[in-house]
PDB file of C-alpha atoms in Angstrom:
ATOM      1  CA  UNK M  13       0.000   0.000   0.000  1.00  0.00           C
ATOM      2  CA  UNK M  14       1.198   3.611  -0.970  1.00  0.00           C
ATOM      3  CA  UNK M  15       1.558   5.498   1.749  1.00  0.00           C
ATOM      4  CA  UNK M  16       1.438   9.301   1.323  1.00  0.00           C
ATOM      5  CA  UNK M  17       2.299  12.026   4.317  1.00  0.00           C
ATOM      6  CA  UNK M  18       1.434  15.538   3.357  1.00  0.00           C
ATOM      7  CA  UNK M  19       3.232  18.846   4.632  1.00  0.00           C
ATOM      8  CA  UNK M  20       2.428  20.568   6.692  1.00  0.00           C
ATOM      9  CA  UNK M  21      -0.589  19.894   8.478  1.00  0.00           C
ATOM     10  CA  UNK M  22      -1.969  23.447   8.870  1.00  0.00           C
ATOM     11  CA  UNK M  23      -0.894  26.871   6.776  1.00  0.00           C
ATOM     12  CA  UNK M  24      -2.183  29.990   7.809  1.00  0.00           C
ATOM     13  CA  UNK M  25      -2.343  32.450   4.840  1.00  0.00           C
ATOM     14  CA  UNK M  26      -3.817  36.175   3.837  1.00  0.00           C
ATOM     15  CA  UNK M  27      -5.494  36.593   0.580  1.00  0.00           C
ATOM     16  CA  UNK M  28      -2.736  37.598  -2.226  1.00  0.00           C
ATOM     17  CA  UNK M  29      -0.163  34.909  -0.286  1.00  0.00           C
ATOM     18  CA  UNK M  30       1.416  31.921  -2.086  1.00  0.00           C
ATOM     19  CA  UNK M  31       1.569  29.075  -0.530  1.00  0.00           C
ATOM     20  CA  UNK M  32       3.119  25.332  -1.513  1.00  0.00           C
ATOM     21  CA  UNK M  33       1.706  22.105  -0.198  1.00  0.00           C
ATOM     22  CA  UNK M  34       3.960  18.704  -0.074  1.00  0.00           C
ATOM     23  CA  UNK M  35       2.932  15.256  -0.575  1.00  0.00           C
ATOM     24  CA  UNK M  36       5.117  12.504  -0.224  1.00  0.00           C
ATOM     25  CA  UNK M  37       5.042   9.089  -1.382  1.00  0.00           C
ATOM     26  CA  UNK M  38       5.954   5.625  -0.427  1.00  0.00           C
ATOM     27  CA  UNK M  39       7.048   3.348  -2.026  1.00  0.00           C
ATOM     28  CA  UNK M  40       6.806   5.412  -5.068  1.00  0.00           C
ATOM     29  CA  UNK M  41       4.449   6.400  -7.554  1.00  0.00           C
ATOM     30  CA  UNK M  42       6.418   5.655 -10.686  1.00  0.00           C
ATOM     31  CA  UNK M  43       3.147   6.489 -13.262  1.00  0.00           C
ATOM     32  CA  UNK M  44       2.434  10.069 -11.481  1.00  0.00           C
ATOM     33  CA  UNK M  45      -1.077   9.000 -11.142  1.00  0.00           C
ATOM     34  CA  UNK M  46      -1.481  11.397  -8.117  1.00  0.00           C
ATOM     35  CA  UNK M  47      -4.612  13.920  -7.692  1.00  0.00           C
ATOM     36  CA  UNK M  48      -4.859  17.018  -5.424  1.00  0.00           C
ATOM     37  CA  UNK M  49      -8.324  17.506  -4.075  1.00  0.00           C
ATOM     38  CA  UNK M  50     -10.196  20.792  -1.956  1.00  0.00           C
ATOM     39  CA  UNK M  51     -12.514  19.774   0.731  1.00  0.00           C
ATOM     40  CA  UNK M  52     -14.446  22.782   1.762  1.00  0.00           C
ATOM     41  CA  UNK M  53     -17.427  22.522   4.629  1.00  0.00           C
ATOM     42  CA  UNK M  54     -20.948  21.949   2.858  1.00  0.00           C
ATOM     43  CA  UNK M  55     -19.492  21.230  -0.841  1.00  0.00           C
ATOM     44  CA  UNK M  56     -18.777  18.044  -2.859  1.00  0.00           C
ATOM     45  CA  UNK M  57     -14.947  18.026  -2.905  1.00  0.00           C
ATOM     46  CA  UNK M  58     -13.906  19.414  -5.624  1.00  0.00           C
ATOM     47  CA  UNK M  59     -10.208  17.472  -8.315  1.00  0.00           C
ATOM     48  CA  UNK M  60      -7.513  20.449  -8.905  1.00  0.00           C
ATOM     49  CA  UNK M  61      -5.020  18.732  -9.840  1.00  0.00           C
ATOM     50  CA  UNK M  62      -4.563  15.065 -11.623  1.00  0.00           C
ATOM     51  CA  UNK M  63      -1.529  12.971 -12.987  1.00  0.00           C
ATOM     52  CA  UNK M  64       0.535  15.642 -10.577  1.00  0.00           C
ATOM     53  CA  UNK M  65       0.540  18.485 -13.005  1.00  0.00           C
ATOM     54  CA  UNK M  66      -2.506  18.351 -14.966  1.00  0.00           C
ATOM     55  CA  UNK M  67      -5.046  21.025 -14.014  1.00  0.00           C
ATOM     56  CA  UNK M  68      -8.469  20.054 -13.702  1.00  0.00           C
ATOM     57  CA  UNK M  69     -11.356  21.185 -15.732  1.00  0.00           C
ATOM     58  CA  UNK M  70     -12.222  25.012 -15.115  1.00  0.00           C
ATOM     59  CA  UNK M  71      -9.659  24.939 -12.312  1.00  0.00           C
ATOM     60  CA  UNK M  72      -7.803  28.603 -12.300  1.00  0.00           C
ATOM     61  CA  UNK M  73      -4.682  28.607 -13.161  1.00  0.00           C
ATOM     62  CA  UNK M  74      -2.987  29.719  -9.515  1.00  0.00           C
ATOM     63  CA  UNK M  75      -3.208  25.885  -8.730  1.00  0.00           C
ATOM     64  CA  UNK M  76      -0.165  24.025 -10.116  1.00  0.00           C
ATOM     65  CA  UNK M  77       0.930  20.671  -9.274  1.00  0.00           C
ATOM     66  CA  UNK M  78       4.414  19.457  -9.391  1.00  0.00           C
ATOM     67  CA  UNK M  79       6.843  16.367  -8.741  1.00  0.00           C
ATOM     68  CA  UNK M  80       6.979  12.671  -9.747  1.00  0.00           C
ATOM     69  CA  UNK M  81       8.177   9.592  -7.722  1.00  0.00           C
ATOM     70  CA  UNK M  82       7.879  10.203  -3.972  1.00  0.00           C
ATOM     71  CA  UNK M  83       7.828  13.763  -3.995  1.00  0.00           C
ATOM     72  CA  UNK M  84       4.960  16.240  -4.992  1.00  0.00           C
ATOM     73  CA  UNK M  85       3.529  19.438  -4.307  1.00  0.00           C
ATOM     74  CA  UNK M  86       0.621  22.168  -5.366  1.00  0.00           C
ATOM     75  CA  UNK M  87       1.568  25.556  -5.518  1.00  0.00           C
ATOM     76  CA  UNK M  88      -1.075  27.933  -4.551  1.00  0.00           C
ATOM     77  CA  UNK M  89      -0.426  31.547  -6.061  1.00  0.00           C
ATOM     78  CA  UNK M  90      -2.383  34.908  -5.177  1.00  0.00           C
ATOM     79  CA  UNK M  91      -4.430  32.727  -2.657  1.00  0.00           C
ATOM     80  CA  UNK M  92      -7.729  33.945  -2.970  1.00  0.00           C
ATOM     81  CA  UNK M  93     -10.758  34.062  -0.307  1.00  0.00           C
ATOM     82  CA  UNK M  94     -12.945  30.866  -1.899  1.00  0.00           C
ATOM     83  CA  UNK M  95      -9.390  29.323  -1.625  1.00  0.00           C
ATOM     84  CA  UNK M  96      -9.450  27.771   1.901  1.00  0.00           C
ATOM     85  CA  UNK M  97     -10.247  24.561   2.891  1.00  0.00           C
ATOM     86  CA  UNK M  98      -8.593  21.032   3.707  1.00  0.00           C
ATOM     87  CA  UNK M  99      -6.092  20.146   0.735  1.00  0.00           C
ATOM     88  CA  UNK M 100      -5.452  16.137  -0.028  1.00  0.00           C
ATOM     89  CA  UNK M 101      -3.287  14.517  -2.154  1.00  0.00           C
ATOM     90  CA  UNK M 102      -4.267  10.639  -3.870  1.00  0.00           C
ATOM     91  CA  UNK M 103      -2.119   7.772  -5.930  1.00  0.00           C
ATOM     92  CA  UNK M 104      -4.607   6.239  -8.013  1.00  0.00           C
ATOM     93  CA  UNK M 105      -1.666   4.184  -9.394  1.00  0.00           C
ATOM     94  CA  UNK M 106      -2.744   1.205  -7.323  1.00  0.00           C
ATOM     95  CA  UNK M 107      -5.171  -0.663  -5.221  1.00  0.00           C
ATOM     96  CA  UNK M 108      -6.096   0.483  -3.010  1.00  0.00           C
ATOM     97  CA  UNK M 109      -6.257   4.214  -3.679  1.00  0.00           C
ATOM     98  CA  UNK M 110      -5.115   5.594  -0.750  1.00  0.00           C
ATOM     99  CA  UNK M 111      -4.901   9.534   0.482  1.00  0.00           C
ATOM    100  CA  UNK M 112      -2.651  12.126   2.301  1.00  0.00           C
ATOM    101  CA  UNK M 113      -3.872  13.207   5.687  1.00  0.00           C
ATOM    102  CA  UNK M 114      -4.351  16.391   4.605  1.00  0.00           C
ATOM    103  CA  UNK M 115      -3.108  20.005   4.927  1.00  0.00           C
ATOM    104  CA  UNK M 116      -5.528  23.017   6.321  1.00  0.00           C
ATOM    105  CA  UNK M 117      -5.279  26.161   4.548  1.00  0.00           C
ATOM    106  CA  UNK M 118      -6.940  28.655   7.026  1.00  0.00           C
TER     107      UNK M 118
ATOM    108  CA  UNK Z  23     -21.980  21.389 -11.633  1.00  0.00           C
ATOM    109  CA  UNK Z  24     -24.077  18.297 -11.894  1.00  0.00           C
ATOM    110  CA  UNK Z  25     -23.194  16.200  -8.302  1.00  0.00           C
ATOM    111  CA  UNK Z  26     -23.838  12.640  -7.086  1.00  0.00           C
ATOM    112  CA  UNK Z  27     -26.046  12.582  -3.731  1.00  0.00           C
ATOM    113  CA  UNK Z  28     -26.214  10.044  -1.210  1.00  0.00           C
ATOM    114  CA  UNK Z  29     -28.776   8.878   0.884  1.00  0.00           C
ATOM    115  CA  UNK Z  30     -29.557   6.430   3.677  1.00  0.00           C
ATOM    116  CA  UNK Z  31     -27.382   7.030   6.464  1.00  0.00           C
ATOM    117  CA  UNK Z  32     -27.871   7.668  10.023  1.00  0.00           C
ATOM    118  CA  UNK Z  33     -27.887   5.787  13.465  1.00  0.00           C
ATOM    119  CA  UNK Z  34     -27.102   2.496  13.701  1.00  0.00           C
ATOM    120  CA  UNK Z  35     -26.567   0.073  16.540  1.00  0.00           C
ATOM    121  CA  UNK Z  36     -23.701  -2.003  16.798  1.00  0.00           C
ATOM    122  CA  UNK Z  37     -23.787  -5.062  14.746  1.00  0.00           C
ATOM    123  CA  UNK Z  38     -26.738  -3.559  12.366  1.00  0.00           C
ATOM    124  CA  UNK Z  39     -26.262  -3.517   8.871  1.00  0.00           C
ATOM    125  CA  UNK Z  40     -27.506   0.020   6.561  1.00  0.00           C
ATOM    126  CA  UNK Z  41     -27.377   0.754   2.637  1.00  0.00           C
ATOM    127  CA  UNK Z  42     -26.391   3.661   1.227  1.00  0.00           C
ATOM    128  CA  UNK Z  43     -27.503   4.968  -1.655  1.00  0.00           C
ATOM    129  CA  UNK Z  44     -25.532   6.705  -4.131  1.00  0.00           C
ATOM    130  CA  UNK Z  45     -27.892   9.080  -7.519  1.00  0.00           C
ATOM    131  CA  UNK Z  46     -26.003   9.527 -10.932  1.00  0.00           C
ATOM    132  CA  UNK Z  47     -27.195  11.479 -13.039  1.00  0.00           C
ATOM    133  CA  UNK Z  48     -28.176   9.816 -16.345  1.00  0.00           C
ATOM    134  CA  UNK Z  49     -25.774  11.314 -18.305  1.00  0.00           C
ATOM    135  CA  UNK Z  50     -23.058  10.534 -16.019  1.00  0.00           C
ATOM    136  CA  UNK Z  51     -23.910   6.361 -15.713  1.00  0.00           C
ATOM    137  CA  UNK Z  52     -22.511   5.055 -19.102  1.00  0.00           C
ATOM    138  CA  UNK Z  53     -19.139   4.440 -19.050  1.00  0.00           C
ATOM    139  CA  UNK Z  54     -18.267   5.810 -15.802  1.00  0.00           C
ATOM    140  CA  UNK Z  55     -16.478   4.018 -12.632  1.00  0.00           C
ATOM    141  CA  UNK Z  56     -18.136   4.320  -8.853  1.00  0.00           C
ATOM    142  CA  UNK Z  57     -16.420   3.989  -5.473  1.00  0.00           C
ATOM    143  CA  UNK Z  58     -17.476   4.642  -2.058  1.00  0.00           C
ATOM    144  CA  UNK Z  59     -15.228   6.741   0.205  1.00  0.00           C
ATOM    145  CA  UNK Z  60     -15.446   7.294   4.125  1.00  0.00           C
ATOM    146  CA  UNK Z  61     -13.893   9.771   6.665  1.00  0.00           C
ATOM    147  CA  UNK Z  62     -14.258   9.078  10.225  1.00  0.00           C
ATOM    148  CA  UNK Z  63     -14.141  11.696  12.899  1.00  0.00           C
ATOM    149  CA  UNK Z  64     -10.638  13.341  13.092  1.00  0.00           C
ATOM    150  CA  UNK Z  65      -9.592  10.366  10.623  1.00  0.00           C
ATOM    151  CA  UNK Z  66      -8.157  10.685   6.856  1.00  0.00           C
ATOM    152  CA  UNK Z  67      -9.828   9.558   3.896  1.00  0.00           C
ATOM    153  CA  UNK Z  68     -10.119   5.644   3.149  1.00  0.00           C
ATOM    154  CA  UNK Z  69     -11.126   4.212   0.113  1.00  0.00           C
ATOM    155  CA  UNK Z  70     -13.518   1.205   0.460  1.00  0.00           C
ATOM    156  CA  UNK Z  71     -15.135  -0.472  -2.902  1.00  0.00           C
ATOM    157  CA  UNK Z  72     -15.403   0.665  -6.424  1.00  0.00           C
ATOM    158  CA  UNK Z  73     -17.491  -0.765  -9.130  1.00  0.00           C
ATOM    159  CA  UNK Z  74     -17.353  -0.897 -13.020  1.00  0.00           C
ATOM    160  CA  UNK Z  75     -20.395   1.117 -15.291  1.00  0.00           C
ATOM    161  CA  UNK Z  76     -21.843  -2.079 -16.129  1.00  0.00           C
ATOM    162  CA  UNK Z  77     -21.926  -3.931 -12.607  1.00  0.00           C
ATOM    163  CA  UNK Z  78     -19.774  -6.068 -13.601  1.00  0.00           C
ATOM    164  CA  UNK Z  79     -16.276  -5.461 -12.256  1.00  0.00           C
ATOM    165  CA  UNK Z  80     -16.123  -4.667  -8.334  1.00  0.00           C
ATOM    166  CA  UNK Z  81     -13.646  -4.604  -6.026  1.00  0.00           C
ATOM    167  CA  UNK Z  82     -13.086  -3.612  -1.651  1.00  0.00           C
ATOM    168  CA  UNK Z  83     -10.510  -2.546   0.453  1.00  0.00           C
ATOM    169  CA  UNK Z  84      -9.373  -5.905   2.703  1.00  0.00           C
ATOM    170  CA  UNK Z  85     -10.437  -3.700   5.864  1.00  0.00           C
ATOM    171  CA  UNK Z  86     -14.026  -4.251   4.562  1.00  0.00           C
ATOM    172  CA  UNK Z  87     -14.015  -7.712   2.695  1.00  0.00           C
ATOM    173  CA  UNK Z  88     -16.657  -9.672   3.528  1.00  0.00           C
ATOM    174  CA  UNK Z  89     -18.895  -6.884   5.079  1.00  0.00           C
ATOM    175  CA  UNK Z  90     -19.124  -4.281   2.831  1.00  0.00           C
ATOM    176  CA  UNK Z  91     -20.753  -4.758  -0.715  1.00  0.00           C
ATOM    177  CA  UNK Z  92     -20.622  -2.393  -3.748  1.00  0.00           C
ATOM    178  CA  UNK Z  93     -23.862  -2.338  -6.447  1.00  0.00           C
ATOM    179  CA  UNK Z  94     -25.139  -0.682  -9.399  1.00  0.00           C
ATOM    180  CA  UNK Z  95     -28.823  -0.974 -10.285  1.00  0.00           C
ATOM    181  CA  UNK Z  96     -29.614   0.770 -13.391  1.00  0.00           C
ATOM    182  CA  UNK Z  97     -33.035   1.318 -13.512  1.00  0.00           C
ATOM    183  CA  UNK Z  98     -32.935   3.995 -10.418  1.00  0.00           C
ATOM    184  CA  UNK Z  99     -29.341   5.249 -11.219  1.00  0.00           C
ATOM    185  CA  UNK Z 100     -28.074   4.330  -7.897  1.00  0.00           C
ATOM    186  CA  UNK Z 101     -24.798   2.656  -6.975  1.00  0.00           C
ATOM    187  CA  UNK Z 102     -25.292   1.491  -2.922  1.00  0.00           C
ATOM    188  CA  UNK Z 103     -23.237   0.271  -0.372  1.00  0.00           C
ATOM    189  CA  UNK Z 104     -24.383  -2.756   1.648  1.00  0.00           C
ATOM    190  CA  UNK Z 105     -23.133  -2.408   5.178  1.00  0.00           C
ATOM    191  CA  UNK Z 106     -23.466  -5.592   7.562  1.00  0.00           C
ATOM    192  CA  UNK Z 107     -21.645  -6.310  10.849  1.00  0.00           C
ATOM    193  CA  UNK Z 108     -21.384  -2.651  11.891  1.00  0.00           C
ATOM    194  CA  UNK Z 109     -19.017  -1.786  14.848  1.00  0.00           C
ATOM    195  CA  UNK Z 110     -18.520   1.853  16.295  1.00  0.00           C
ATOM    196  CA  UNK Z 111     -15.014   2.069  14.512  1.00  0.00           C
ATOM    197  CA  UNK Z 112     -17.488   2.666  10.582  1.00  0.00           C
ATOM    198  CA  UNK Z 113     -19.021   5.908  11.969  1.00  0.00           C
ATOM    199  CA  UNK Z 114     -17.831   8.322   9.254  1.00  0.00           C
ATOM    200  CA  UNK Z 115     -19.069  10.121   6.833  1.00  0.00           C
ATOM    201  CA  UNK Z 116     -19.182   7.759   3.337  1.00  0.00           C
ATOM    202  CA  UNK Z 117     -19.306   9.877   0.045  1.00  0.00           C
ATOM    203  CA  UNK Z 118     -19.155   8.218  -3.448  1.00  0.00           C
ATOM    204  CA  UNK Z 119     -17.393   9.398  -5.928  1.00  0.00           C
ATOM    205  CA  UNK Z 120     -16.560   8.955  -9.990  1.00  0.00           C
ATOM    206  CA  UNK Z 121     -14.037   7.996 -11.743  1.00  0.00           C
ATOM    207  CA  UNK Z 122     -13.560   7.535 -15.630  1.00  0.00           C
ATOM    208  CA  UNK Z 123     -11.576   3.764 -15.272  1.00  0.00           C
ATOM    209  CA  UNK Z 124     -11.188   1.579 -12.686  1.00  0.00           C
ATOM    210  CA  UNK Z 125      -7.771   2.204 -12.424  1.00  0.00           C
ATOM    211  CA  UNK Z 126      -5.524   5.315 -13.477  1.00  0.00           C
ATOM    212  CA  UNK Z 127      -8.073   7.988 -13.709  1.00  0.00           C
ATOM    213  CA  UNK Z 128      -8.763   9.886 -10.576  1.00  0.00           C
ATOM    214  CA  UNK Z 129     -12.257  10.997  -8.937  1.00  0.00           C
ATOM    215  CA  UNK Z 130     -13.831  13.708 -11.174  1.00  0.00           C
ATOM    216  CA  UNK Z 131     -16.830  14.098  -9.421  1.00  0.00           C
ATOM    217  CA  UNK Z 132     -17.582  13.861  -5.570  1.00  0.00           C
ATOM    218  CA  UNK Z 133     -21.107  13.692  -3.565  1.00  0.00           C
ATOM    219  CA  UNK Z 134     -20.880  15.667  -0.195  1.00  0.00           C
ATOM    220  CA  UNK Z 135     -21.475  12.627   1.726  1.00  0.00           C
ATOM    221  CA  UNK Z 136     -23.904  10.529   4.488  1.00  0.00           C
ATOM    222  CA  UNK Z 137     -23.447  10.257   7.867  1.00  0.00           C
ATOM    223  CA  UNK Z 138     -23.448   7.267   9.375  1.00  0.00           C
ATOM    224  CA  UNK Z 139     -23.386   6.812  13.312  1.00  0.00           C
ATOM    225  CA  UNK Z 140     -22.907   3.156  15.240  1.00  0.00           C
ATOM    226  CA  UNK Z 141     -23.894   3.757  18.487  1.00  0.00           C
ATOM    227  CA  UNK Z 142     -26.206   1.852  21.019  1.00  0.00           C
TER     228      UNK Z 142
END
């Protein structure tokens, strides 16, 4: 089983801030099937970022994803107020699909 | 955005069983890929079954083997979880979500989720 541990746990950012969230793998995901996902209280979570880099559909373009292997990372730029929320990272390289822990952006 | 909804959780005692109920919309049922998700209380996210557009391809995590099973029935557009055996450690909240393959695509589309409590 994949196991992913994201840093860091909470970041505490203004609106206009850039921020960069970490997601490490392990053993690692050699395709780069990883997803970055935005939980936000009273929504349906909502896929930013897929195969580590590739932006999602009608996802602005101050989300970027980075990395391959074990190491990855979305880069929030100009952090904007509909912005906050609990960030996860995925592998969907194998079964079972398993998830990051999370990082907070308050 | 078009979303999938759940339906059918709530308070269970210990040792109950409960299925959830997961609504696709019509346009979204051919071809697509369904799984079942659940977060417990100050817990990550855990994957638990997924199942194939036509029913017949399914598969669970081993931490729910043999209690938990994943179905499609196509003429209401639902894809449910069967939960038996219930023990305090499945309250979470369980959300389905989409996916275009059973494998290497990732989840598209999310539902926001039904609790589910197991408590006496």
């Amino acid at each position: 089983e994949v196991v992913l541990t994201q840093s860091p746990d909470t970041l505490s950012l203004s609106p206009g801030e850039s921020a960069t969230l970490f997601c490490r793998a392990s053993p690692p995901v050699t395709s780069n099937y990883l997803a970055w996902y935005q939980f936000k209280p009273g929504q349906a979570p909502r896929l930013l970022v897929y195969a580590a880099t590739s932006r999602a559909f009608e996802i602005p373009d101050r989300f970027s994803g980075s990395g391959s292997g074990t190491s990855f990372s979305l880069t929030i730029s100009r952090v904007e107020p509909e912005d906050f929320g609990v960030f996860y990272c995925q592998q969907y390289e194998g079964t079972p699909r398993t998830f990051g822990q999370g990082t907070r952006v308050e | 955005q078009a979303q999938l909804v759940e339906s059918g959780g709530g308070v269970v005692q210990p040792g109950g069983s409960l299925r959830l109920s997961c609504r696709v919309p019509s346009f979204m049922s051919q071809y697509s890929v369904f799984h079942w998700v659940r977060q417990a209380p100050g817990k990550g996210l855990e994957w638990l079954a997924v199942i194939s557009f036509d029913g017949k391809k399914a598969s669970s995590a081993d931490s729910v083997k043999g209690r938990f099973t994943i179905s499609r029935d196509s003429s209401k557009n639902t894809v449910d979880l069967q939960m038996t055996r219930l023990s305090a450690d499945d309250t979470a909240i369980y959300s389905c979500a989409k996916s275009s393959t059973m494998a290497t695509s990732p989840f598209d589309h999310w539902g926001q989720g039904t609790l589910v409590t197991v408590s006496s």
